[in-house]
CSV table of C-alpha atoms in Angstrom, one decimal:
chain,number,residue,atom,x,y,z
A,1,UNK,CA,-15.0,95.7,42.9
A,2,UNK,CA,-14.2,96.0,39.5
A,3,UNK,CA,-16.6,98.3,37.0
A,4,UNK,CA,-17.6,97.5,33.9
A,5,UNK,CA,-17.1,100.1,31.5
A,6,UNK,CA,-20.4,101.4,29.5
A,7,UNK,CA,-18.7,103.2,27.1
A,8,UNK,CA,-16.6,100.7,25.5
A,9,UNK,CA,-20.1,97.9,26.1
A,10,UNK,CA,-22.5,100.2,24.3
A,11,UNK,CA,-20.8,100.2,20.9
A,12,UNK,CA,-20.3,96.6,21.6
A,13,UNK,CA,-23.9,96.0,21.6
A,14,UNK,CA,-24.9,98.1,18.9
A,15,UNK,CA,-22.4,96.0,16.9
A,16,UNK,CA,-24.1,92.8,17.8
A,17,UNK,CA,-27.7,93.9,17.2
A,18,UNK,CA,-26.6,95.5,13.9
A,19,UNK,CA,-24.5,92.5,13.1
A,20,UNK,CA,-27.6,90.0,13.7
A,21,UNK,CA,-30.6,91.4,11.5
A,22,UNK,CA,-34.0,91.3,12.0
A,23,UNK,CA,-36.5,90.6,8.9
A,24,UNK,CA,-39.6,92.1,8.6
A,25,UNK,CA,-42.0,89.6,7.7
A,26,UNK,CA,-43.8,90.1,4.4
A,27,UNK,CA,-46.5,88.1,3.2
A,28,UNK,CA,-46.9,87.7,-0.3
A,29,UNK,CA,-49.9,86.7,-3.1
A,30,UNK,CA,-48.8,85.3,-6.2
A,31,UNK,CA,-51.3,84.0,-8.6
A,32,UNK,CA,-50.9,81.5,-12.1
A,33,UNK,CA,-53.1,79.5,-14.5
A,34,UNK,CA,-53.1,77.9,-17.4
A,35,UNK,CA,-55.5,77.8,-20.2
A,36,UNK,CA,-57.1,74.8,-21.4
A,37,UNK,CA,-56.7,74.3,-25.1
A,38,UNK,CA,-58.1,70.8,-25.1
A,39,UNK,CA,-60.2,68.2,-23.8
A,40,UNK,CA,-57.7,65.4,-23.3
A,41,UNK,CA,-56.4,64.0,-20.3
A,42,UNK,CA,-53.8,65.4,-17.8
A,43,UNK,CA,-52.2,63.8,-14.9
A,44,UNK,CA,-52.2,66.5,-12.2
A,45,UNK,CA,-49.7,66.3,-9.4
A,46,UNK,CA,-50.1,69.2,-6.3
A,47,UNK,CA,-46.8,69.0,-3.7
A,48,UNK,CA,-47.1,70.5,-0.5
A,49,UNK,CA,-45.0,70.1,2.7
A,50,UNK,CA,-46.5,73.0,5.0
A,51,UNK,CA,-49.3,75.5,5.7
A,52,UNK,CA,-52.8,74.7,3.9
A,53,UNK,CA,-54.5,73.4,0.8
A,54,UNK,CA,-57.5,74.0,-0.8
A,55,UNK,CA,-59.0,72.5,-4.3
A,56,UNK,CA,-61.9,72.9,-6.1
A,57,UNK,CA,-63.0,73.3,-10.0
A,58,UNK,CA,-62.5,76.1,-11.7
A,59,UNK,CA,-64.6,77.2,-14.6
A,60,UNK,CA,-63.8,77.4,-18.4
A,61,UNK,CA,-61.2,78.6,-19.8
A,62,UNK,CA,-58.7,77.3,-17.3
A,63,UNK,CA,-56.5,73.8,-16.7
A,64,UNK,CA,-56.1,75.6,-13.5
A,65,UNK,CA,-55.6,78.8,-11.6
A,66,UNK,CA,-53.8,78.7,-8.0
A,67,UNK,CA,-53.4,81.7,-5.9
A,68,UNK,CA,-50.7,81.1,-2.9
A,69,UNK,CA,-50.3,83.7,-0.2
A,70,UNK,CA,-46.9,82.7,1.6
A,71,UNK,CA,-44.1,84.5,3.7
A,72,UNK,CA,-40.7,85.4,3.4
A,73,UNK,CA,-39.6,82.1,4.9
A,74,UNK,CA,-41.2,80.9,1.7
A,75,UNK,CA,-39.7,80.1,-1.5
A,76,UNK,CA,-41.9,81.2,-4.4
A,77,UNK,CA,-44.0,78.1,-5.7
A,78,UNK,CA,-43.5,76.8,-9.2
A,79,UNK,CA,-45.3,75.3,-12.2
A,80,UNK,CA,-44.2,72.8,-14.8
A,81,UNK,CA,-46.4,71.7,-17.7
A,82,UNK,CA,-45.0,68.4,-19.9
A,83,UNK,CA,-46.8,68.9,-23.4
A,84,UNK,CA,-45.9,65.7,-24.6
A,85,UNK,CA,-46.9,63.1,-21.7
A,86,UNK,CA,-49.8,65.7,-20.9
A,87,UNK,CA,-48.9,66.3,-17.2
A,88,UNK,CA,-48.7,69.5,-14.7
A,89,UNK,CA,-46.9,69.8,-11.6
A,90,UNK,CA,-47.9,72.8,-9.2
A,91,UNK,CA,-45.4,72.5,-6.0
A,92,UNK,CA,-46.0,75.4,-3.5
A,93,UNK,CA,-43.2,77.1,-1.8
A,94,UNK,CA,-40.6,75.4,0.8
A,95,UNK,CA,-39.7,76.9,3.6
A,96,UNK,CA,-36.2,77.8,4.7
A,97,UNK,CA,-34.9,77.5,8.3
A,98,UNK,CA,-32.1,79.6,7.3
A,99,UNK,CA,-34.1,83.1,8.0
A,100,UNK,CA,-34.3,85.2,10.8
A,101,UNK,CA,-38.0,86.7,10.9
A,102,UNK,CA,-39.4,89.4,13.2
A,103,UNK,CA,-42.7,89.4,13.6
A,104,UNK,CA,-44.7,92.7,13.7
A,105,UNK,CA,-48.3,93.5,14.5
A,106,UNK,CA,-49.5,94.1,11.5
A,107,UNK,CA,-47.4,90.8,10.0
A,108,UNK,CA,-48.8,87.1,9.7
A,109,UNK,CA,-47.0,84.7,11.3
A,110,UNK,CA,-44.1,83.6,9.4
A,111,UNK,CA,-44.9,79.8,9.1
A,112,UNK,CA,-48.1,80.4,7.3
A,113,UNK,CA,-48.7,79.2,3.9
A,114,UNK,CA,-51.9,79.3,2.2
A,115,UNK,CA,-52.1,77.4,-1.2
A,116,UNK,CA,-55.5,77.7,-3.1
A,117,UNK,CA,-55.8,75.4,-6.2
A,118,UNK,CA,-58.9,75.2,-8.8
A,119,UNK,CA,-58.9,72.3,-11.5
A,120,UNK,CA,-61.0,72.0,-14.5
A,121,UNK,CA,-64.1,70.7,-14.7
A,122,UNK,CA,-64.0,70.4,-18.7
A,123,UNK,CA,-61.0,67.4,-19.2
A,124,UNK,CA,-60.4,64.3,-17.5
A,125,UNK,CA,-57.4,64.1,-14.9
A,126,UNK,CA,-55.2,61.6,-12.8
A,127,UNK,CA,-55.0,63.7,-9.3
A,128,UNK,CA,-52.1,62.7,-7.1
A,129,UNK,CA,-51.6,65.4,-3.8
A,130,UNK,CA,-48.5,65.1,-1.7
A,131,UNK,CA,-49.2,67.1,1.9
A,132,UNK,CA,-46.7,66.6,3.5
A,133,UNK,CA,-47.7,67.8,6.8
A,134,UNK,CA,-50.6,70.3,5.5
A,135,UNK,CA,-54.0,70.4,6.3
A,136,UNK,CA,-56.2,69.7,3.3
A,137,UNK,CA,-59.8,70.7,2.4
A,138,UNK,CA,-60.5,68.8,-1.1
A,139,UNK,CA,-63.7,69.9,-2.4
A,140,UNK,CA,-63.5,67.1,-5.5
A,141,UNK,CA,-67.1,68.0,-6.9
A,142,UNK,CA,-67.3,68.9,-10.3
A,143,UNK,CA,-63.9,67.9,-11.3
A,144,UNK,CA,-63.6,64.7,-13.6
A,145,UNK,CA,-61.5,62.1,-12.0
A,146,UNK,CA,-60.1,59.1,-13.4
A,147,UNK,CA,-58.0,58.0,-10.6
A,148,UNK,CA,-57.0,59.9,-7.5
A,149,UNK,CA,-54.1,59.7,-4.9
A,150,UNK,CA,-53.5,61.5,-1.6
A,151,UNK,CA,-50.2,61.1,0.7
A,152,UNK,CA,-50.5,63.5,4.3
A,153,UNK,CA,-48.7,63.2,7.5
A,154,UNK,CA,-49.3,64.5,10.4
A,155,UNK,CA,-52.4,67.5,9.2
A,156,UNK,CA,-56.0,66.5,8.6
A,157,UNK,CA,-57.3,65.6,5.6
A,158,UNK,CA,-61.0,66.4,4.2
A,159,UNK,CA,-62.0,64.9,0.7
A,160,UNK,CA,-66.1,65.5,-0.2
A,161,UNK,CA,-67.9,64.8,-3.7
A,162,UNK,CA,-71.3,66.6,-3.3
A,163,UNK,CA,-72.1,65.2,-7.1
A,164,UNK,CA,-71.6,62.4,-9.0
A,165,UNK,CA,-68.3,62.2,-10.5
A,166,UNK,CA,-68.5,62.3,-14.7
A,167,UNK,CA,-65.7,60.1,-15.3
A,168,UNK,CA,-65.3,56.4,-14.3
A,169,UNK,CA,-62.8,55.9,-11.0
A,170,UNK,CA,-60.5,52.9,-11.2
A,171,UNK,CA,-59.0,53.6,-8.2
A,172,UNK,CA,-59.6,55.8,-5.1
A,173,UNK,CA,-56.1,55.9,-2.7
A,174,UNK,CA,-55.2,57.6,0.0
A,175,UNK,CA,-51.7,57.1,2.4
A,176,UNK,CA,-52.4,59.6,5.8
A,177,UNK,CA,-50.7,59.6,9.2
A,178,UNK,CA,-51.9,60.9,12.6
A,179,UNK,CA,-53.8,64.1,11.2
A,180,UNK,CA,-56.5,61.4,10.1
A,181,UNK,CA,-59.3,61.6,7.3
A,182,UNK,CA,-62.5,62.1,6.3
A,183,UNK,CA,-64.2,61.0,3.0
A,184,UNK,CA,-67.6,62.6,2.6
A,185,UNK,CA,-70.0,61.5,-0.2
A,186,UNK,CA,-68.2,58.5,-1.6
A,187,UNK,CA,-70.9,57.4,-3.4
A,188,UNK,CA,-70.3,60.1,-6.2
A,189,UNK,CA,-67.0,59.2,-6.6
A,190,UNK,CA,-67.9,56.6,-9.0
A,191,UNK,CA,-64.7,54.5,-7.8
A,192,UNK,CA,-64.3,50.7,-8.8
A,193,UNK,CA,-61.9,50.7,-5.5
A,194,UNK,CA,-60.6,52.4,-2.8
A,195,UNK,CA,-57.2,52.1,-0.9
A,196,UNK,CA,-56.6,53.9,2.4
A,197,UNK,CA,-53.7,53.3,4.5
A,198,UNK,CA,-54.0,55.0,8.0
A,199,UNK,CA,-51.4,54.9,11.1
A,200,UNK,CA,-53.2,56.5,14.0
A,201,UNK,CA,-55.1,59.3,13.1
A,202,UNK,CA,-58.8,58.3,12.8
A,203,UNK,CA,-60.8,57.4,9.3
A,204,UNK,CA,-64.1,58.0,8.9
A,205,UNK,CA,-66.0,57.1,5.8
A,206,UNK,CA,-69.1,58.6,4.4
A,207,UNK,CA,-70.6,56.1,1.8
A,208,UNK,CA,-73.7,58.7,1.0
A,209,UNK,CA,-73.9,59.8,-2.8
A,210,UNK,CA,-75.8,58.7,-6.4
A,211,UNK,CA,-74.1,55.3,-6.7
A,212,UNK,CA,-73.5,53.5,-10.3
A,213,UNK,CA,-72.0,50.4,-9.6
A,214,UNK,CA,-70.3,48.2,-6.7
A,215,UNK,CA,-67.4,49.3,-4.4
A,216,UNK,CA,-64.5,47.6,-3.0
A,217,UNK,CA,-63.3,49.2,0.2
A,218,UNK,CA,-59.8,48.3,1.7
A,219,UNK,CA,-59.1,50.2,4.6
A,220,UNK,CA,-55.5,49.3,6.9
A,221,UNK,CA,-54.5,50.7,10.4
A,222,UNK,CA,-52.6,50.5,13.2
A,223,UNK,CA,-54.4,52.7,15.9
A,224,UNK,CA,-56.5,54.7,14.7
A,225,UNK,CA,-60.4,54.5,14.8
A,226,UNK,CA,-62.5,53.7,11.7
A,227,UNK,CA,-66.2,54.6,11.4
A,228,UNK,CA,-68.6,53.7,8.3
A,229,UNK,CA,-71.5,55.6,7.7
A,230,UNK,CA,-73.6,53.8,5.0
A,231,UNK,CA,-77.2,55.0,4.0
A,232,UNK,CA,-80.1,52.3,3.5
A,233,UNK,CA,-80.1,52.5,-0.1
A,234,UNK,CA,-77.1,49.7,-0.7
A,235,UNK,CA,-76.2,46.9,0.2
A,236,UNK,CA,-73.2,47.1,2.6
A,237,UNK,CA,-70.8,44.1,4.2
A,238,UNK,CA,-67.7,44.8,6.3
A,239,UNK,CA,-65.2,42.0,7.3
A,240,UNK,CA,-62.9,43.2,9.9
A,241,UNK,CA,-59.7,41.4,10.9
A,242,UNK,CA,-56.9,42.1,13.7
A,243,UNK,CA,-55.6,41.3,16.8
A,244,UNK,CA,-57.5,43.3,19.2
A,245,UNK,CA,-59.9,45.5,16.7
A,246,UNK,CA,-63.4,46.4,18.3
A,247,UNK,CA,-66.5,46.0,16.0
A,248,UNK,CA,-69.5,48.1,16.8
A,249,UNK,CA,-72.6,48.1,14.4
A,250,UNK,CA,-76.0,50.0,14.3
A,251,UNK,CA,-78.4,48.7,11.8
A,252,UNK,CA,-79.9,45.2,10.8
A,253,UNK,CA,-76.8,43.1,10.3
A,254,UNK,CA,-76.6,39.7,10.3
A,255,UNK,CA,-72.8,38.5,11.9
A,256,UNK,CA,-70.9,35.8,10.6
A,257,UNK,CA,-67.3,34.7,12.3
A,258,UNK,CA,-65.6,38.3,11.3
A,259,UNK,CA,-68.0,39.1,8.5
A,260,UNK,CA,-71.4,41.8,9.3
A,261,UNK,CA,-73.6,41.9,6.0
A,262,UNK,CA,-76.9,44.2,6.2
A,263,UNK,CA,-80.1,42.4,5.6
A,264,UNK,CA,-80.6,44.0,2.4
A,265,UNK,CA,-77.4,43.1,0.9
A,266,UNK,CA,-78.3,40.1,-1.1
A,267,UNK,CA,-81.3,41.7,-2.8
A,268,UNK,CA,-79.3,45.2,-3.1
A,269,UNK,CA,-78.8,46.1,-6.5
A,270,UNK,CA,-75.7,48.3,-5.3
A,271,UNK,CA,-73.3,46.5,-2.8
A,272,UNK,CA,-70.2,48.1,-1.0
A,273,UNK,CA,-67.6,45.1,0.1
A,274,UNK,CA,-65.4,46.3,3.3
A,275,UNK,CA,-62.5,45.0,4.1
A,276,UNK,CA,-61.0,46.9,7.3
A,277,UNK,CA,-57.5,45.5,8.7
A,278,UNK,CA,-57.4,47.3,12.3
A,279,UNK,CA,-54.4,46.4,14.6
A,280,UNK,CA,-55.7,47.8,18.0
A,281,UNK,CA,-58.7,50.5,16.8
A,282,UNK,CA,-62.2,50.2,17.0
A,283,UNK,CA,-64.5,49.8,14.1
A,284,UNK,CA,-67.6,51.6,13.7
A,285,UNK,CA,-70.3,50.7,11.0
A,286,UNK,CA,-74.0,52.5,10.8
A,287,UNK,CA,-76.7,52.0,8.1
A,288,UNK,CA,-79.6,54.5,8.6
């Protein structure tokens, strides 16, 4: 039997190990703002493609601050502010398949990212997020929307207004995959329309809120399921369409073919008009 020879594998070895390095995992904070030096509008675009997002308004003096706590596997996130069209583009960092990371115990794991963002409440903005495949909790209260657009994958999504909105809407959209979302106090958007495209994470739609006018609502899925939560105070009619969507409705509704209109609606002074488009979910509507 032949021996192997530890002398010469040893050095070997070491040569590999040494020749294949181990990083450390560090996790860095990096913070940035921008002061506001007016009250005209800004378009506002936040990119995203992994970890998790947070907004909310910030107070005076600011456009916005952002602090982003990322890892080495992390480029740094950037800024960009266009004086002349009025628009700022906040991207957080991407991350880099490239590195080898060693995780200690004292380190975070390497693939997490998280991006805190705070937007004025003092000028009017166009809001457009692009997560990728983050998890978002959008805390839009306070902050004076114009128009707002989400785009997520495969993470949750969590919009809420827990006051009414001080700018007029024209348009509410929002694009999300199988992470699914959640809209909670619509009625304080103040939105003349709202878009959602879903593909088989769940919707669910909180219609609660001080409401100023009527609402269009178009909601389109494949799989997912779709509940409506609307409070007594408005008038509320959903028409749902698709080959094998389920309808299922608690409150006084009258039914007609695919249309349910609450027995208010016609003397409401506020009236929400639902269109859902459901390929195989189930639809779930509730006035109380």
């Amino acid at each position: 039997m032949r021996r192997m020879n530890i002398r010469r594998v040893a050095p070997l070895l070491l040569a590999t190990l040494v020749g294949t390095p181990l990083l450390a995992q560090h996790v860095r904070t990096l913070e940035s703002s921008r002061l506001l030096n007016d009250a005209g509008p800004v378009a506002v675009r936040l990119q995203l493609g992994t970890g998790t997002l947070s907004v909310g308004a910030s107070d005076a003096p600011y456009l916005y601050r952002s602090i982003t706590r990322f890892g080495d596997s992390y480029s740094a996130p950037t800024s960009t502010w266009n004086a002349a069209q009025r628009t700022l583009t906040l991207t957080a960092g991407q991350r880099s398949a490239a590195r080898t990371v060693r995780r200690d115990d004292d380190q975070t794991d390497e693939s997490a990212q998280d991006w805190r963002v705070q937007l004025t409440r003092s000028a009017p903005l166009e809001l457009m997020i692009d997560a990728t495949a983050a998890d978002a909790a959008l805390d839009l209260t306070g902050i004076p929307l114009r128009r707002f657009a989400l785009n997520s994958g495969a993470a949750a999504a969590t919009v809420r207004f827990d006051a009414p909105n001080t700018e007029a809407m024209s348009v509410f959209d929002a694009n999300v995959g199988a992470g699914g979302l959640k809209l909670i106090g619509m009625g304080n958007a103040d939105a003349s329309e709202v878009r959602i495209a879903g593909d088989v994470g769940d919707i669910a739609i909180d219609l609660g809120g001080r409401w100023q006018r009527d609402l269009r609502v178009v909601v389109t899925s494949v799989f997912g399921g779709i509940s409506i939560t609307a409070p007594p105070t408005i008038g509320i009619e959903l028409e749902s369409t698709g080959l094998l969507a389920r309808e299922n409705v608690d409150g006084s509704f009258r039914h007609d073919g695919d249309t349910w209109r609450s027995t208010n609606f016609d003397a409401s002074s506020v009236k929400v008009r639902v269109l859902v488009r459901s390929l195989l979910g189930k639809v779930t509507l509730i006035q109380r």
